[in-house]
Short mmCIF file of C-alpha atoms and ligand atoms in Angstrom, two decimals:
data_model
loop_
_atom_site.label_atom_id
_atom_site.label_comp_id
_atom_site.label_asym_id
_atom_site.label_seq_id
_atom_site.Cartn_x
_atom_site.Cartn_y
_atom_site.Cartn_z
CA MET A 1 -19.53 -21.08 -1.62
CA ILE A 2 -21.75 -21.92 -4.52
CA ILE A 3 -25.23 -20.15 -4.52
CA PRO A 4 -27.74 -21.92 -6.84
CA LYS A 5 -30.26 -19.98 -9.04
CA ASN A 6 -33.00 -22.14 -7.66
CA LEU A 7 -33.47 -23.31 -4.09
CA TYR A 8 -31.08 -26.20 -4.29
CA LEU A 9 -29.07 -28.08 -6.94
CA THR A 10 -30.77 -31.15 -8.56
CA GLU A 11 -28.71 -34.54 -8.35
CA GLU A 12 -27.84 -33.86 -11.99
CA GLU A 13 -26.48 -30.54 -11.39
CA LEU A 14 -24.69 -31.47 -8.30
CA ASN A 15 -22.82 -34.07 -10.30
CA ILE A 16 -21.69 -31.43 -12.89
CA VAL A 17 -20.58 -29.21 -9.98
CA ARG A 18 -18.63 -32.15 -8.28
CA GLU A 19 -16.92 -33.09 -11.43
CA ILE A 20 -15.51 -29.53 -12.08
CA VAL A 21 -14.21 -28.92 -8.46
CA ARG A 22 -12.74 -32.41 -8.33
CA GLU A 23 -10.57 -31.54 -11.33
CA PHE A 24 -9.01 -28.73 -9.20
CA GLY A 25 -8.48 -30.86 -6.22
CA CYS A 26 -11.65 -29.71 -4.33
CA ASP A 27 -14.83 -31.37 -3.10
CA ILE A 28 -18.44 -29.99 -2.38
CA LYS A 29 -20.55 -30.30 0.63
CA ALA A 30 -24.26 -29.16 0.72
CA ILE A 31 -25.40 -26.74 3.56
CA PRO A 32 -29.16 -26.83 3.84
CA GLY A 33 -30.69 -23.67 5.25
CA GLU A 34 -34.19 -22.89 6.08
CA THR A 35 -35.15 -21.81 2.77
CA MET A 36 -32.33 -22.80 0.33
CA THR A 37 -29.16 -25.00 0.17
CA VAL A 38 -25.95 -23.55 -0.58
CA TYR A 39 -22.70 -25.54 -1.40
CA ALA A 40 -19.29 -25.12 0.30
CA ILE A 41 -16.25 -25.79 -1.86
CA MET A 42 -13.80 -27.94 0.23
CA GLY A 43 -10.36 -27.06 -0.51
CA ASP A 44 -8.61 -24.08 -2.10
CA GLU A 45 -11.56 -22.34 -3.83
CA ARG A 46 -9.44 -19.49 -5.31
CA ASN A 47 -8.53 -21.14 -8.58
CA GLU A 48 -9.82 -18.42 -10.96
CA LEU A 49 -10.56 -21.13 -13.86
CA MET A 50 -12.51 -23.27 -11.45
CA VAL A 51 -14.57 -20.27 -10.30
CA ASN A 52 -15.14 -18.97 -13.82
CA ARG A 53 -16.26 -22.54 -15.02
CA LEU A 54 -18.57 -22.68 -11.97
CA GLU A 55 -20.00 -19.23 -12.56
CA GLY A 56 -20.62 -20.12 -16.17
CA LEU A 57 -22.90 -22.92 -15.34
CA PRO A 58 -26.76 -21.83 -15.92
CA PHE A 59 -27.95 -23.15 -12.68
CA VAL A 60 -25.32 -21.22 -10.67
CA ALA A 61 -26.29 -17.73 -9.45
CA LYS A 62 -22.91 -16.75 -8.02
CA ILE A 63 -19.77 -17.90 -6.20
CA ASN A 64 -19.09 -16.28 -2.75
CA MET A 65 -15.45 -16.39 -1.72
CA ILE A 66 -14.72 -17.26 1.86
CA GLN A 67 -11.17 -17.37 1.54
CA SER A 68 -9.37 -14.13 0.77
CA PRO A 69 -8.05 -13.83 -3.02
CA TYR A 70 -4.51 -13.17 -1.65
CA LYS A 71 -2.62 -15.75 0.09
CA LEU A 72 0.63 -14.09 1.21
CA MET A 73 -0.71 -10.69 2.24
CA ASP A 74 -3.59 -12.18 4.24
CA ILE A 75 -3.61 -11.61 8.06
CA ARG A 76 -3.69 -15.29 8.56
CA SER A 77 -1.01 -16.15 6.24
CA GLU A 78 2.62 -17.33 7.18
CA PHE A 79 3.86 -13.77 7.08
CA SER A 80 1.38 -12.43 9.84
CA LYS A 81 4.26 -12.07 12.19
CA HIS A 82 6.51 -10.30 9.60
CA LYS A 83 7.96 -7.09 10.92
CA ILE A 84 9.58 -4.31 8.74
CA LYS A 85 12.44 -2.42 10.03
CA ILE A 86 13.37 1.18 9.20
CA GLY A 87 16.54 2.47 10.89
CA ASN A 88 16.00 1.66 14.65
CA LYS A 89 12.24 1.70 14.41
CA ILE A 90 9.84 -1.24 13.68
CA LEU A 91 6.60 -0.50 11.65
CA GLY A 92 3.62 -1.41 13.77
CA LYS A 93 5.46 -0.76 17.02
CA ASP A 94 6.99 2.60 16.42
CA LEU A 95 5.61 5.77 14.67
CA VAL A 96 7.59 6.15 11.42
CA ILE A 97 7.57 9.53 9.57
CA MET A 98 8.85 10.07 6.14
CA ALA A 99 9.23 13.68 4.99
CA GLY A 100 10.97 15.67 2.14
CA HIS A 101 10.44 17.15 -1.24
CA CYS A 102 7.97 15.85 -3.89
CA THR A 103 10.74 16.68 -6.39
CA ILE A 104 14.35 17.23 -5.97
CA ASP A 105 15.44 20.26 -8.17
CA PRO A 106 18.68 19.25 -9.72
CA LYS A 107 19.39 22.95 -10.43
CA ASN A 108 19.26 23.62 -6.83
CA PRO A 109 20.79 21.01 -4.84
CA SER A 110 21.29 23.18 -1.64
CA LEU A 111 17.37 23.51 -1.33
CA PHE A 112 17.15 19.79 -0.85
CA LEU A 113 19.96 19.39 1.54
CA GLU A 114 18.62 22.29 3.68
CA THR A 115 15.32 20.53 3.69
CA ALA A 116 17.02 17.21 4.59
CA HIS A 117 18.74 18.75 7.70
CA ALA A 118 15.62 20.52 8.56
CA VAL A 119 13.28 17.41 8.42
CA LYS A 120 15.87 15.50 10.41
CA GLU A 121 15.90 18.22 13.06
CA ALA A 122 12.07 18.07 13.02
CA GLY A 123 12.04 14.44 14.09
CA ALA A 124 11.40 12.54 10.55
CA ASP A 125 12.78 9.12 10.34
CA VAL A 126 13.11 8.69 6.65
CA LEU A 127 14.04 11.36 4.00
CA ARG A 128 11.78 11.49 0.84
CA GLY A 129 13.04 12.99 -2.51
CA GLY A 130 11.46 12.38 -5.86
CA VAL A 131 14.03 11.92 -8.66
CA TRP A 132 11.87 10.67 -11.50
CA LYS A 133 8.31 12.19 -11.63
CA PRO A 134 5.15 10.47 -13.08
CA ARG A 135 3.19 13.58 -14.36
CA THR A 136 -0.34 13.56 -15.63
CA SER A 137 0.70 16.06 -18.21
CA PRO A 138 3.75 14.95 -20.44
CA HIS A 139 4.52 18.72 -20.50
CA SER A 140 5.10 18.99 -16.85
CA TYR A 141 8.52 18.40 -15.41
CA GLN A 142 9.33 14.76 -15.81
CA GLY A 143 12.14 14.49 -13.09
CA ASN A 144 15.79 14.02 -13.79
CA GLY A 145 18.12 11.00 -13.07
CA GLN A 146 20.85 13.38 -11.89
CA ALA A 147 18.73 14.11 -8.70
CA ILE A 148 19.60 10.78 -7.39
CA GLU A 149 23.25 12.11 -6.57
CA ILE A 150 21.63 14.89 -4.53
CA LEU A 151 19.45 12.47 -2.64
CA MET A 152 22.51 10.10 -1.77
CA ARG A 153 24.55 13.20 -0.82
CA ALA A 154 21.71 14.25 1.61
CA LYS A 155 21.61 10.58 2.89
CA GLU A 156 25.24 10.80 3.63
CA GLU A 157 25.02 14.16 5.32
CA THR A 158 22.11 13.57 7.53
CA LYS A 159 22.63 9.64 7.85
CA MET A 160 18.78 9.29 7.22
CA PRO A 161 17.38 6.26 5.30
CA VAL A 162 16.00 7.64 1.85
CA ILE A 163 12.95 6.77 -0.19
CA THR A 164 12.44 7.54 -3.87
CA GLU A 165 9.98 6.49 -6.58
CA VAL A 166 10.91 4.22 -9.53
CA MET A 167 8.75 3.93 -12.70
CA ASP A 168 10.67 1.42 -14.62
CA GLU A 169 13.30 -1.38 -14.46
CA ASP A 170 16.13 1.02 -15.17
CA HIS A 171 15.05 2.99 -12.21
CA ILE A 172 15.10 -0.03 -10.14
CA GLU A 173 18.62 -0.95 -11.16
CA ILE A 174 19.91 2.53 -10.36
CA VAL A 175 18.32 2.90 -6.87
CA LEU A 176 19.68 -0.71 -6.10
CA ASP A 177 23.15 0.37 -7.17
CA VAL A 178 23.37 3.52 -5.24
CA GLN A 179 21.60 1.84 -2.22
CA VAL A 180 18.43 3.66 -1.61
CA ASP A 181 16.94 2.37 1.46
CA LEU A 182 13.17 2.37 0.47
CA ILE A 183 11.43 2.14 -2.93
CA GLN A 184 8.19 3.79 -3.78
CA ILE A 185 5.82 2.61 -6.53
CA GLY A 186 3.59 5.39 -7.18
CA ALA A 187 -0.31 5.60 -7.66
CA ARG A 188 -0.04 5.59 -11.37
CA ASN A 189 1.99 2.18 -11.34
CA ALA A 190 0.16 0.44 -8.46
CA LEU A 191 -1.68 -1.62 -11.13
CA ASN A 192 1.52 -2.13 -13.36
CA TYR A 193 1.76 -5.84 -12.71
CA SER A 194 4.86 -6.36 -14.75
CA LEU A 195 6.74 -3.60 -12.65
CA LEU A 196 5.29 -5.09 -9.32
CA LYS A 197 6.68 -8.39 -10.51
CA LYS A 198 10.05 -6.91 -11.35
CA ILE A 199 10.44 -5.01 -8.07
CA GLY A 200 9.68 -8.27 -6.14
CA GLN A 201 12.12 -10.19 -8.18
CA ASN A 202 14.97 -7.50 -8.19
CA THR A 203 14.84 -6.94 -4.38
CA GLU A 204 14.36 -10.53 -3.25
CA TYR A 205 16.55 -11.23 -0.31
CA ARG A 206 17.74 -7.39 -0.05
CA ASN A 207 15.52 -6.46 2.68
CA ILE A 208 14.41 -3.19 1.16
CA PRO A 209 10.86 -1.95 2.02
CA ILE A 210 8.64 -1.32 -0.90
CA LEU A 211 5.97 1.63 -0.28
CA LEU A 212 3.09 0.86 -2.55
CA LYS A 213 0.70 3.73 -3.08
CA ARG A 214 -2.83 3.03 -3.65
CA GLY A 215 -3.85 3.75 -7.17
CA MET A 216 -6.13 6.75 -7.53
CA HIS A 217 -8.47 4.72 -9.76
CA MET A 218 -8.23 1.44 -7.81
CA GLY A 219 -11.53 -0.22 -6.96
CA SER A 220 -11.88 -2.37 -3.88
CA ILE A 221 -9.35 -2.70 -1.00
CA ASP A 222 -8.87 -6.40 -2.16
CA GLU A 223 -7.46 -4.82 -5.44
CA PHE A 224 -4.92 -2.87 -3.46
CA ILE A 225 -3.85 -5.83 -1.32
CA SER A 226 -3.62 -8.02 -4.33
CA ALA A 227 -1.31 -5.61 -6.18
CA ALA A 228 0.94 -5.85 -3.04
CA GLU A 229 0.77 -9.65 -3.33
CA TYR A 230 2.58 -9.55 -6.64
CA ILE A 231 5.50 -7.96 -4.82
CA VAL A 232 5.59 -10.63 -1.98
CA LEU A 233 5.08 -13.58 -4.39
CA HIS A 234 7.78 -12.47 -6.45
CA GLY A 235 10.41 -12.27 -3.59
CA ASN A 236 10.03 -9.26 -1.31
CA PRO A 237 7.63 -9.47 1.81
CA ASN A 238 8.85 -5.98 2.95
CA VAL A 239 5.69 -4.19 1.59
CA ILE A 240 4.09 -1.21 3.15
CA LEU A 241 0.66 0.00 1.96
CA CYS A 242 0.20 3.64 1.29
CA PRO A 243 -3.29 5.24 0.98
CA ARG A 244 -2.99 8.59 -0.71
CA GLY A 245 -6.41 9.56 -1.78
CA THR A 246 -8.43 8.37 -4.79
CA LEU A 247 -10.51 10.01 -7.64
CA PRO A 248 -13.07 11.66 -8.09
CA SER A 249 -11.79 14.17 -5.53
CA VAL A 250 -13.93 15.81 -2.71
CA GLN A 251 -14.25 19.27 -4.49
CA GLY A 252 -11.70 21.41 -2.95
CA TYR A 253 -9.18 18.58 -2.23
CA ARG A 254 -6.92 17.15 -4.73
CA ASN A 255 -8.28 13.51 -4.08
CA TYR A 256 -10.81 11.87 -1.98
CA PRO A 257 -8.88 11.37 1.18
CA ASP A 258 -8.82 7.63 2.21
CA GLU A 259 -6.99 7.49 5.45
CA CYS A 260 -9.92 5.95 6.86
CA ILE A 261 -9.51 2.50 5.29
CA THR A 262 -6.50 1.74 7.64
CA PRO A 263 -8.66 -0.19 9.97
CA LEU A 264 -10.26 -2.21 7.19
CA LEU A 265 -6.75 -2.90 5.77
CA LYS A 266 -5.60 -4.15 9.18
CA GLN A 267 -8.24 -6.64 9.47
CA LYS A 268 -7.32 -8.16 6.03
CA THR A 269 -3.44 -7.86 5.89
CA TRP A 270 -0.42 -7.86 8.29
CA ALA A 271 1.24 -5.19 6.11
CA PRO A 272 1.87 -1.82 7.81
CA ILE A 273 0.05 1.23 6.63
CA VAL A 274 1.89 4.56 5.92
CA VAL A 275 -0.47 7.01 4.87
CA ASP A 276 0.33 10.13 2.43
CA PRO A 277 -1.84 13.05 3.50
CA SER A 278 -0.02 15.42 1.05
CA HIS A 279 -1.56 13.98 -2.25
CA ALA A 280 -4.82 13.20 -0.53
CA VAL A 281 -5.69 16.85 0.19
CA GLY A 282 -3.28 18.51 -2.23
CA LYS A 283 -2.76 21.59 -0.20
CA SER A 284 -0.29 22.45 2.37
CA ILE A 285 -3.03 24.25 4.83
CA TYR A 286 -5.08 20.88 4.88
CA VAL A 287 -2.03 18.66 5.60
CA PRO A 288 -1.78 18.84 9.37
CA HIS A 289 -5.43 17.66 10.13
CA ALA A 290 -5.23 15.04 7.31
CA SER A 291 -2.05 13.75 8.99
CA LEU A 292 -3.48 13.53 12.49
CA ALA A 293 -6.64 11.94 11.10
CA ALA A 294 -4.51 9.33 9.49
CA ILE A 295 -2.81 8.55 12.78
CA SER A 296 -6.34 8.49 14.60
CA TYR A 297 -7.47 5.85 12.16
CA GLY A 298 -4.53 3.82 13.15
CA ALA A 299 -1.84 4.24 10.54
CA ASP A 300 1.85 3.15 11.33
CA GLY A 301 3.41 6.17 9.75
CA LEU A 302 3.09 8.99 7.53
CA ILE A 303 4.71 10.21 4.28
CA ILE A 304 4.57 14.01 4.08
CA GLU A 305 5.82 16.39 1.38
CA THR A 306 7.97 19.01 3.28
CA HIS A 307 10.08 21.71 1.81
CA ILE A 308 12.28 24.43 3.50
CA LYS A 309 11.10 27.03 0.84
CA ALA A 310 8.02 25.59 -0.81
CA GLN A 311 7.52 28.67 -3.17
CA LEU A 312 10.97 27.87 -4.79
CA GLY A 313 10.08 24.26 -5.19
CA ILE A 314 9.19 22.28 -8.24
CA GLY A 315 6.46 19.60 -9.12
CA ASP A 316 3.87 19.49 -6.23
CA ASP A 317 6.08 21.24 -3.65
CA PRO A 318 4.90 25.01 -3.98
CA LYS A 319 1.19 23.90 -3.36
CA GLN A 320 1.34 20.87 -1.25
CA SER A 321 4.73 20.95 0.80
CA ILE A 322 4.47 22.02 4.49
CA HIS A 323 7.26 23.67 6.23
CA PRO A 324 9.56 21.68 8.59
CA ASP A 325 8.50 23.75 11.50
CA THR A 326 4.94 22.42 10.79
CA LEU A 327 6.27 19.08 10.49
CA LYS A 328 7.79 19.25 13.84
CA LYS A 329 4.47 20.07 15.48
CA ILE A 330 2.72 17.33 13.45
CA ILE A 331 5.17 14.71 14.64
CA GLN A 332 4.92 15.81 18.35
CA ASP A 333 1.14 15.66 18.16
CA ALA A 334 1.03 12.50 16.02
CA LYS A 335 3.23 10.65 18.55
CA GLU A 336 0.66 11.34 21.25
CA ILE A 337 -2.33 10.46 19.08
CA TYR A 338 -0.37 7.40 17.95
CA GLU A 339 -0.18 6.01 21.44
CA ILE A 340 -3.86 6.49 22.04
CA ALA A 341 -4.97 5.06 18.73
CA LYS A 342 -2.61 2.03 19.49
CA LYS A 343 -4.84 0.88 22.29
CA TYR A 344 -7.70 0.47 19.84
CA LYS A 345 -5.63 -1.29 17.30
CA GLU A 346 -5.27 -4.15 19.76
CA GLU A 347 -8.96 -4.80 19.10
CA TYR A 348 -8.09 -5.82 15.58
CA ILE A 349 -5.17 -8.17 16.88
CA THR A 350 -7.68 -9.89 19.11
CA ILE A 351 -10.32 -10.20 16.36
CA ASN A 352 -7.53 -11.51 13.89
CA GLU A 353 -6.36 -14.07 16.51
CA MET A 354 -9.87 -15.20 16.79
CA VAL A 355 -10.30 -15.47 13.11
CA LYS A 356 -7.03 -17.62 12.89
CA SER A 357 -8.11 -20.08 15.68
C1 PEP B 401 4.84 11.50 -5.21
O1 PEP B 401 4.83 10.78 -4.26
O2 PEP B 401 5.27 12.65 -5.37
C2 PEP B 401 3.81 11.03 -6.15
C3 PEP B 401 3.78 11.30 -7.35
O3 PEP B 401 2.85 10.16 -5.59
P1 PEP B 401 1.49 9.44 -6.04
O4 PEP B 401 2.07 8.30 -6.89
O5 PEP B 401 0.70 9.12 -5.01
O6 PEP B 401 0.83 10.39 -6.99
MN1 MN B 402 4.18 14.80 -5.08
#
């Protein structure tokens, strides 16, 4: 929609505008209002160059987009019925809980194996274990590729699907080679467009879900969804969005908890939402309430850092991991809240159906 600087475009201005939009296969339609006339762009208005050229005209105040900037992640896209299956659960239909260490300690494999069995016992569906770690400080522990063997051993012992984070193309190759079940793109790489493209290309036709964390410095929700659009466009529609808190933080928490964006995301995109309460609040004592809040807001699942002996852990585990006994309680309560919250989620589906028709 073109908003003119004055109350309407003159015939001459309109001709200039028409000439530009026609170059991009669109046309223009005047919509006279009580006080001013605005101009609808007929056709696909999302061509960035066309918008930039229109916005550069001295008699145009701004362009308001009616269509969403993402074509594939949009709730009205061809993927709106796309479902992601994890084990025997379907995201969006069944609550999915991912739990395990922030970081697998390669020097202490038995700790991770113990946690793996305990989170399974607690009712988790997916085992998480960090192998390579994106750390703010280069002096902090950076992870160790050897830990992948421990992760895969835990998978073999527990028969749980496993998730780990990749930070570059070599990691992608390794996790595909050993057959990790889900891949995480962390908050720090959420805007690494070449990595997002690569992950889409390298997992095309493989049916591997990609859990994309929200970047801690990300701006709008559209920026988050557009990052996921890269993965889908380049080959893999199995994208899960993961709010994990943003910066600046609420004083006392590690980040600014953002589990409340789920309803907004659900109105814009079909992608399932799995919230990470651990990094949002950053301290184990706050994780239970943050987890249940996320489910109340309509999340389809949670990814929670959990450790059998957090005080012996590395990375974020000592401060942020909950015990599997706490996880068990959270899962029980989350299941109840999930069923309650689901009733209200149908509101979005109805609204979205209306938008579609
Ligand atoms: C993690 O999951 O341990 C992690 C580093 O997450 P984030 O990218 O959200 O900081
Ligand atoms: Mn962590």
